[in-house]
XYZ file of C-alpha atoms in Angstrom:
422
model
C 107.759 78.066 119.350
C 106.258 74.544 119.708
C 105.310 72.477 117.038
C 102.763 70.541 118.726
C 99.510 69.760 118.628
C 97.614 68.946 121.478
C 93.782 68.261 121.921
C 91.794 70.846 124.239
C 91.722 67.998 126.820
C 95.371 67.343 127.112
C 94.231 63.490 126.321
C 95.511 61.528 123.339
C 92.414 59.704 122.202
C 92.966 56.547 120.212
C 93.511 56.928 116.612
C 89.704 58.064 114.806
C 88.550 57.227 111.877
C 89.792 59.219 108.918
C 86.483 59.608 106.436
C 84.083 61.733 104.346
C 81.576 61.546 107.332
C 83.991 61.442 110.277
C 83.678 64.118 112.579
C 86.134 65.189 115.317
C 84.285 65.677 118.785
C 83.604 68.617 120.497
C 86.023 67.615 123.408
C 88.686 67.253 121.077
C 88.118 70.726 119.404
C 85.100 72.950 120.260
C 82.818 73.202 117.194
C 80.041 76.124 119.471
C 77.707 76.943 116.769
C 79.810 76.396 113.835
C 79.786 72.429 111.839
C 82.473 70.120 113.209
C 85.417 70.097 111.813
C 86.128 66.512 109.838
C 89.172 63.995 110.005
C 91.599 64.236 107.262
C 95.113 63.351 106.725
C 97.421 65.831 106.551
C 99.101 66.372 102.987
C 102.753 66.023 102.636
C 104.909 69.172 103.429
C 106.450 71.139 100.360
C 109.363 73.305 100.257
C 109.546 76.495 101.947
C 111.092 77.969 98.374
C 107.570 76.371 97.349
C 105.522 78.317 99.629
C 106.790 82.194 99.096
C 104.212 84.337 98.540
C 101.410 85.298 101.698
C 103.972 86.807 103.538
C 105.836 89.066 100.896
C 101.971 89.741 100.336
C 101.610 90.748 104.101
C 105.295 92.736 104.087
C 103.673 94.950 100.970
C 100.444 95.797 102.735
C 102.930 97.211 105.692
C 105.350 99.154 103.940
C 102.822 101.963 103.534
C 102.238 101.966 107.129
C 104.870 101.512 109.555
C 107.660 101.556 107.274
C 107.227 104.589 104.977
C 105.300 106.684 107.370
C 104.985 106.110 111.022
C 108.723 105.297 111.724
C 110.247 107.995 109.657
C 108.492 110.359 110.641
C 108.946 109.295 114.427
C 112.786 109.863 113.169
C 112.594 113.117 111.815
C 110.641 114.423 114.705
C 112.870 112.792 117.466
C 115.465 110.750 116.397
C 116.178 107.202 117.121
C 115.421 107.679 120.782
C 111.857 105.455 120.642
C 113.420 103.053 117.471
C 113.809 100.031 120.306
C 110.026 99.909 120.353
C 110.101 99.741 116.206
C 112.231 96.240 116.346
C 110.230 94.945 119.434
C 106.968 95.677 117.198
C 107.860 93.723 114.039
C 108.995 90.576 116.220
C 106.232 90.562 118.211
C 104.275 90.504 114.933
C 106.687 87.615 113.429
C 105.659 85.260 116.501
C 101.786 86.493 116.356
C 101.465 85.982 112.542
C 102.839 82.419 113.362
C 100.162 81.731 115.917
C 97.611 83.199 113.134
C 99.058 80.352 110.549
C 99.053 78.087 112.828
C 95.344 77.344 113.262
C 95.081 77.643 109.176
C 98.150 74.977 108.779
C 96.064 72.524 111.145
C 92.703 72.777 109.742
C 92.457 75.069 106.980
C 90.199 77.134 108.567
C 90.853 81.425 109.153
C 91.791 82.636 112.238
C 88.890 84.040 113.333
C 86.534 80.749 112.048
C 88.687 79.336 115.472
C 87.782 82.398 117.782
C 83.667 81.897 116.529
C 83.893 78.012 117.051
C 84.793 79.479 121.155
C 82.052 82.167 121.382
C 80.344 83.311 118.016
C 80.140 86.889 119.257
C 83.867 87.210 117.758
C 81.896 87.583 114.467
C 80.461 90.715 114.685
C 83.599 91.873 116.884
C 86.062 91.207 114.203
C 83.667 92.223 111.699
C 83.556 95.906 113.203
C 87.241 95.884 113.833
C 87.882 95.189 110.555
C 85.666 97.470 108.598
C 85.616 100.750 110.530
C 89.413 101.548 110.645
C 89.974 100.956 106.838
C 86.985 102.585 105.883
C 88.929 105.919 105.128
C 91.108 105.337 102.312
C 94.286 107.448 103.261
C 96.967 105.093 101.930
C 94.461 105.999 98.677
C 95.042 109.486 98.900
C 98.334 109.552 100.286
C 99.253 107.343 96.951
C 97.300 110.414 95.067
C 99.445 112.811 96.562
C 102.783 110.765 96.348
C 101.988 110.681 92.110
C 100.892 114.424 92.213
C 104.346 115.151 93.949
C 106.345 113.333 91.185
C 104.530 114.562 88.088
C 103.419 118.409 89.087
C 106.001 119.050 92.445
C 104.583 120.532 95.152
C 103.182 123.947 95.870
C 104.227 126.005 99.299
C 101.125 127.551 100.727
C 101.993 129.574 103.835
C 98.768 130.246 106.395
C 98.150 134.048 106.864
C 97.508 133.720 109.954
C 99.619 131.131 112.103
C 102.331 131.278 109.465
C 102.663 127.219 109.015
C 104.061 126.610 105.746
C 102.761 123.323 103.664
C 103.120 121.790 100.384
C 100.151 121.141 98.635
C 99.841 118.118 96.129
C 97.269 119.013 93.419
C 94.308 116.311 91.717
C 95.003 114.324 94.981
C 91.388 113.625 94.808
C 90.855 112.203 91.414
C 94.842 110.288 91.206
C 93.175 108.931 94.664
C 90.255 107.219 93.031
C 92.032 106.686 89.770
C 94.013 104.517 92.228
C 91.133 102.807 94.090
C 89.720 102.112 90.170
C 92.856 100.161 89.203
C 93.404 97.816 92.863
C 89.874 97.404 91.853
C 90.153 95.964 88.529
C 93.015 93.997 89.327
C 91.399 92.157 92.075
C 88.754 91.691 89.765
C 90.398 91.240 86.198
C 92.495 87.768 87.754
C 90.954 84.324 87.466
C 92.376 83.701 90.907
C 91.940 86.347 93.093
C 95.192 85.138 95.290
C 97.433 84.392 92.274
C 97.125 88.052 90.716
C 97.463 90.013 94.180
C 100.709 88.031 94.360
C 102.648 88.318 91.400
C 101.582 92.195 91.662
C 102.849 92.003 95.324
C 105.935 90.433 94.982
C 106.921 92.769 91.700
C 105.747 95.731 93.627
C 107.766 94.461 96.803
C 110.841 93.890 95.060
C 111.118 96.893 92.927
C 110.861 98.805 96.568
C 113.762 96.614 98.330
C 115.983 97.212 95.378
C 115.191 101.438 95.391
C 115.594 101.686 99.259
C 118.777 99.475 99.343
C 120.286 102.021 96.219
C 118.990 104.675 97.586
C 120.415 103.831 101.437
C 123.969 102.818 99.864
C 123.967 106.874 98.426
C 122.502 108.464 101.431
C 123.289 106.515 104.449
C 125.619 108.094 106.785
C 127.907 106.500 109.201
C 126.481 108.484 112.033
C 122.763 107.776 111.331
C 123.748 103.564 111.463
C 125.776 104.451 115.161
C 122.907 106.518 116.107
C 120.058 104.142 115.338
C 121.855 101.296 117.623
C 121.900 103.814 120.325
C 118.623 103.930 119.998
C 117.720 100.309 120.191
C 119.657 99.601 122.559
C 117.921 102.173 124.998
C 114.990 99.970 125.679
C 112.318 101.950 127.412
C 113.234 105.880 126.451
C 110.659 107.932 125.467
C 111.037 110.912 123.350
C 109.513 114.240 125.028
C 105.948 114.830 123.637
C 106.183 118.538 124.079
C 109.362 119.355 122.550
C 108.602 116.960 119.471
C 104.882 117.429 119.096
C 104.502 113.672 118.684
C 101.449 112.397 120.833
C 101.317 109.124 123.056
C 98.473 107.754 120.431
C 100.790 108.278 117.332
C 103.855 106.219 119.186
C 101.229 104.028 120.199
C 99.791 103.283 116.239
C 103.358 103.714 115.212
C 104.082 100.288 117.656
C 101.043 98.423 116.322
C 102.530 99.308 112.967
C 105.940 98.128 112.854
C 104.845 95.560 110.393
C 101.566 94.855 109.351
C 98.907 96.142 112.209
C 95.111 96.479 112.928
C 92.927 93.275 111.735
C 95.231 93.377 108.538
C 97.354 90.416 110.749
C 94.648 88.665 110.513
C 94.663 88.124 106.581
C 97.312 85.952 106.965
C 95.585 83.164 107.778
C 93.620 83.690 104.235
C 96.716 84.358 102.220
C 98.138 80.743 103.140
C 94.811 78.970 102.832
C 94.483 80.126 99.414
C 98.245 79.020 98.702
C 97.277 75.569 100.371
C 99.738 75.377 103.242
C 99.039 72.189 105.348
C 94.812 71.661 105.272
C 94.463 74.866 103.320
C 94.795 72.431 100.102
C 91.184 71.070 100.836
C 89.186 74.095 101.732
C 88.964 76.189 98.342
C 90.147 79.603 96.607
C 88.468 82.807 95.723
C 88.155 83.264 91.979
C 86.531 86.311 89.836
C 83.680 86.358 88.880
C 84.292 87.613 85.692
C 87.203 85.720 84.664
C 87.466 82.789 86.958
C 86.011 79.250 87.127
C 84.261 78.804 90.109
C 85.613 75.984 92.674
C 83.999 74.306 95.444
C 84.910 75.952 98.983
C 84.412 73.836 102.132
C 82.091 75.222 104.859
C 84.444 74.305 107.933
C 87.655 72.892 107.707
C 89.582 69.176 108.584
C 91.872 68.260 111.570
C 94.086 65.384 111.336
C 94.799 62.395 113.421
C 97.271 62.515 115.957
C 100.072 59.650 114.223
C 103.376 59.643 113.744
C 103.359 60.199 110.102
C 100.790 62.947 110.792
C 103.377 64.692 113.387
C 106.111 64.324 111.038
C 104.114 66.151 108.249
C 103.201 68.252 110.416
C 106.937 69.598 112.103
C 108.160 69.786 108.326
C 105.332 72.169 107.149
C 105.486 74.003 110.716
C 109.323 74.658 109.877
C 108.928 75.884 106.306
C 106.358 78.161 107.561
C 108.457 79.557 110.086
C 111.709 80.188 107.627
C 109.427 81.389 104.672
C 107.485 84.001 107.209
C 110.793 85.209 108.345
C 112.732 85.732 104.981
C 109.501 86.869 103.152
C 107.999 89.065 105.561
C 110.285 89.610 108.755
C 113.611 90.337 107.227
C 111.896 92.439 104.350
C 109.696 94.461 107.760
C 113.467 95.628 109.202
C 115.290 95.782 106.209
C 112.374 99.324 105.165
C 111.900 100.007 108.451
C 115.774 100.372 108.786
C 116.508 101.706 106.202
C 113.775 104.317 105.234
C 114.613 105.792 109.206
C 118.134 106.098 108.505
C 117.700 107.685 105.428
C 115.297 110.202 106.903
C 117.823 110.779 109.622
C 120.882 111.294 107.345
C 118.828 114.016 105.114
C 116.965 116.080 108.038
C 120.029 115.870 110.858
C 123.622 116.845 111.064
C 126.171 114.154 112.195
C 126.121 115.856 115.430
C 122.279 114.409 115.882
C 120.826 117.926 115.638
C 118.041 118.856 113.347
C 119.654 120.792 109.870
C 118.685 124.758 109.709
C 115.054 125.005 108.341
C 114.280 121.323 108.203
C 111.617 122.188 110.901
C 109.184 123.262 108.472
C 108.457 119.723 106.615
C 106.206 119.086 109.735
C 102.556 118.505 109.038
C 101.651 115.566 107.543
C 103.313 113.707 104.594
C 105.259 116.798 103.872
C 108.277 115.231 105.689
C 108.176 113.421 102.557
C 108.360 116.125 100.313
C 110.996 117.887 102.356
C 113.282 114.561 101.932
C 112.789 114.459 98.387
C 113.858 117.976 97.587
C 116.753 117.586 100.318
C 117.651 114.558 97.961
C 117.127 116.224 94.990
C 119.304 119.205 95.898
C 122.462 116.795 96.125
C 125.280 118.238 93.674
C 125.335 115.104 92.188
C 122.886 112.461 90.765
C 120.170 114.633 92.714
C 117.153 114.636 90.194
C 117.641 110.698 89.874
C 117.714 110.309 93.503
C 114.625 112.247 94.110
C 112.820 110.556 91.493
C 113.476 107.273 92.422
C 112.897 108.131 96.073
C 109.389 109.235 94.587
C 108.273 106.142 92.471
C 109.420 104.327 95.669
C 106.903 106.553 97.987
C 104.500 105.642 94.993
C 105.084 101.769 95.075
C 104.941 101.545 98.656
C 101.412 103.540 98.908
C 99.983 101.281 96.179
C 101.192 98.312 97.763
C 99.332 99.245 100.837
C 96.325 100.302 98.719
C 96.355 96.735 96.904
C 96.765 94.851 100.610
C 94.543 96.375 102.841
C 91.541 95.880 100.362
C 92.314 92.625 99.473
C 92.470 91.424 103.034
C 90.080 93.443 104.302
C 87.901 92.225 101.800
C 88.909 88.584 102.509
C 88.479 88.919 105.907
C 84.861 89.961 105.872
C 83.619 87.967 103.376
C 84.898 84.625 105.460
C 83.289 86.304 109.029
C 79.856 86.744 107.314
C 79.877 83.729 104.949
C 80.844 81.226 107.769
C 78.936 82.789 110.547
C 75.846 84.422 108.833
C 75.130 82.571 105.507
């Protein structure tokens, strides 16, 4: 990727004034209905060890998603035969998260302040986008039902009349919005709202990587790792919708997933603002209410000069964002995603590739789930350890999710209507 750049004319105009009051034309960047953005120099570029933290924060909102979900259960229902379109997914996402940052690096504005500055209409676009898919909580309840699972088991309910057996999580309801209660208070309870969603995240985050790698080392089979390269490397097989019950929509979502997904990409752009990458360190932060001290938040954001000491501040922070988004969030994205598939593979399939007697009837829902855990906990030795850590995993990874998705959500919003409406 470039680390350029270059004004919306292609011209280099001759070095402006850098001032309180200074304003950068609309020729060089397109202010529409929004103020003008203001010259500013850019701050000096920190460490990349320095700036860990937005995209661990991103990585947790996704593991409930993609990673624990979508992919595995794409696995147990087919195999590895669509797993090509799982690594294409999360590296697409690594180079569009980048292109997300970058705007936020340059002039500490979000994302989508730079779409409205082009046609305001992107407000009330993103706005829907945003709000309408999140609106039903099921990372909430599937949290609920991951905790209900791990304290009280499951119960097998079998239909009378189709004969479909399912295993019923009780209280999902109430450990659902027990759940929703405590993200709640702990995006309230911080002083800075940023600060205490990432020391959460990155606890949360790497109590998960350090249960799937322990668990993987135990249940990982030799046959599931050959398998799953097969399965990348047969870029543009489709696993049959009939046979596996899988639906073109699901593999679809299950794409857009392989990582973060939905408007939730979009948070990045807050997450480093609030950390103060590049102009981010002049716009603001979100504090409590309760607990915080208020600070002054700019209404549109800076753009610096185009210098030589401005480009050479500018390729060092571009490079530490680029290695601490691909440590932080990329490699942790394909280390679950790997992993969690090949587990799920190694306890529902032979080392033939075909499904185990019986393992057909962990179908519906997040019951694959289940079935893995009791397949786990079965094991002759170690088995109730194993199946209780893979639990508390399933748990950490819904909350995670939980904890992400309202956070940015939240962000999100708040910075469409504030900058566009208030």
């Amino acid at each position: 990727m470039s680390d350029e750049i270059t004004p919306v004319d292609g011209q280099v105009s001759p070095p402006p004034e850098v001032g309180d009051d200074s304003v950068v034309p609309d020729e060089t960047v397109r202010c529409g209905s929004l103020p003008p953005l203001r010259w500013r120099e850019l701050p000096e570029p920190i460490s990349w060890k320095k700036m860990v933290g937005p995209s661990i924060m991103l990585a947790g909102l996704a593991l409930g998603s993609g990673e624990f979900v979508l992919w595995p259960y794409i696995t147990y229902k087919a195999g590895f035969i669509f797993f090509w379109a799982c690594i294409l997914g999360v590296i697409t996402q690594y180079f569009l998260n980048m292109e997300i940052e970058r705007w936020t690096l340059a002039t500490g504005e979000s994302a989508i302040t730079g779409f409205c500055r082009i046609n305001r209409n992107w407000a009330w676009v993103f706005l829907i986008l945003n709000i309408l898919p999140w609106a039903w909580p099921g990372w909430a309840t599937g949290a609920g039902q991951m905790l209900s699972w791990a304290l009280f088991g499951a119960q097998e309910v079998v239909d009378p009349e189709t004969g479909v057996v399912s295993f019923e999580a009780r209280y999902v309801p109430l450990l659902g919005i027990a759940g929703l209660w405590l993200v709640g208070v702990a995006l309230t309870a911080g002083p800075v709202v940023y600060n205490t969603v990432e020391r959460i995240q990155i606890v949360l985050v790497g109590m998960i990587v350090v249960i799937v790698i322990g668990l993987g080392l135990v249940l990982i089979r030799g046959d599931a790792v050959m398998a799953m390269v097969s399965g990348i490397g047969s870029l543009g097989q489709m696993p049959d919708l009939d046979a596996t019950g899988l639906t073109f929509i699901s593999l679809l979502g299950a794409l857009a997933f392989a990582g973060a997904g939905g408007s939730t990409n979009l948070g990045q752009s807050n997450f480093i603002k609030d950390k103060g990458y590049g102009m981010g360190q002049f716009i603001g932060r979100i504090t409590s209410p309760l607990t915080g001290q208020e600070e002054a938040i700019a209404d549109t954001g800076f753009l610096f000069p185009d210098s030589p000491e401005n480009r050479r501040r500018w390729h060092g922070w571009w490079k530490a964002a680029n290695i601490e988004h691909l440590l932080s969030f990329f490699v942790t994205c394909v280390i679950c995603l790997c992993l969690m598939s090949l587990m799920t593979y190694s306890v529902f399939y032979d080392a033939e590739g075909v499904l185990k007697p019986g393992m057909d009837k962990y179908g519906a829902g997040l019951d694959f789930v289940w079935g893995q855990a009791t397949v786990i906990g079965d094991r002759a030795t170690g088995g109730g350890m194993l199946k209780l850590g893979f639990l508390v995993m399933g748990i950490a990874v819904l909350l995670t999710t939980e904890l992400g998705v309202l956070d940015a959500t939240a962000r999100i919003s708040t910075d469409i209507v504030k900058i566009n409406y208030l």
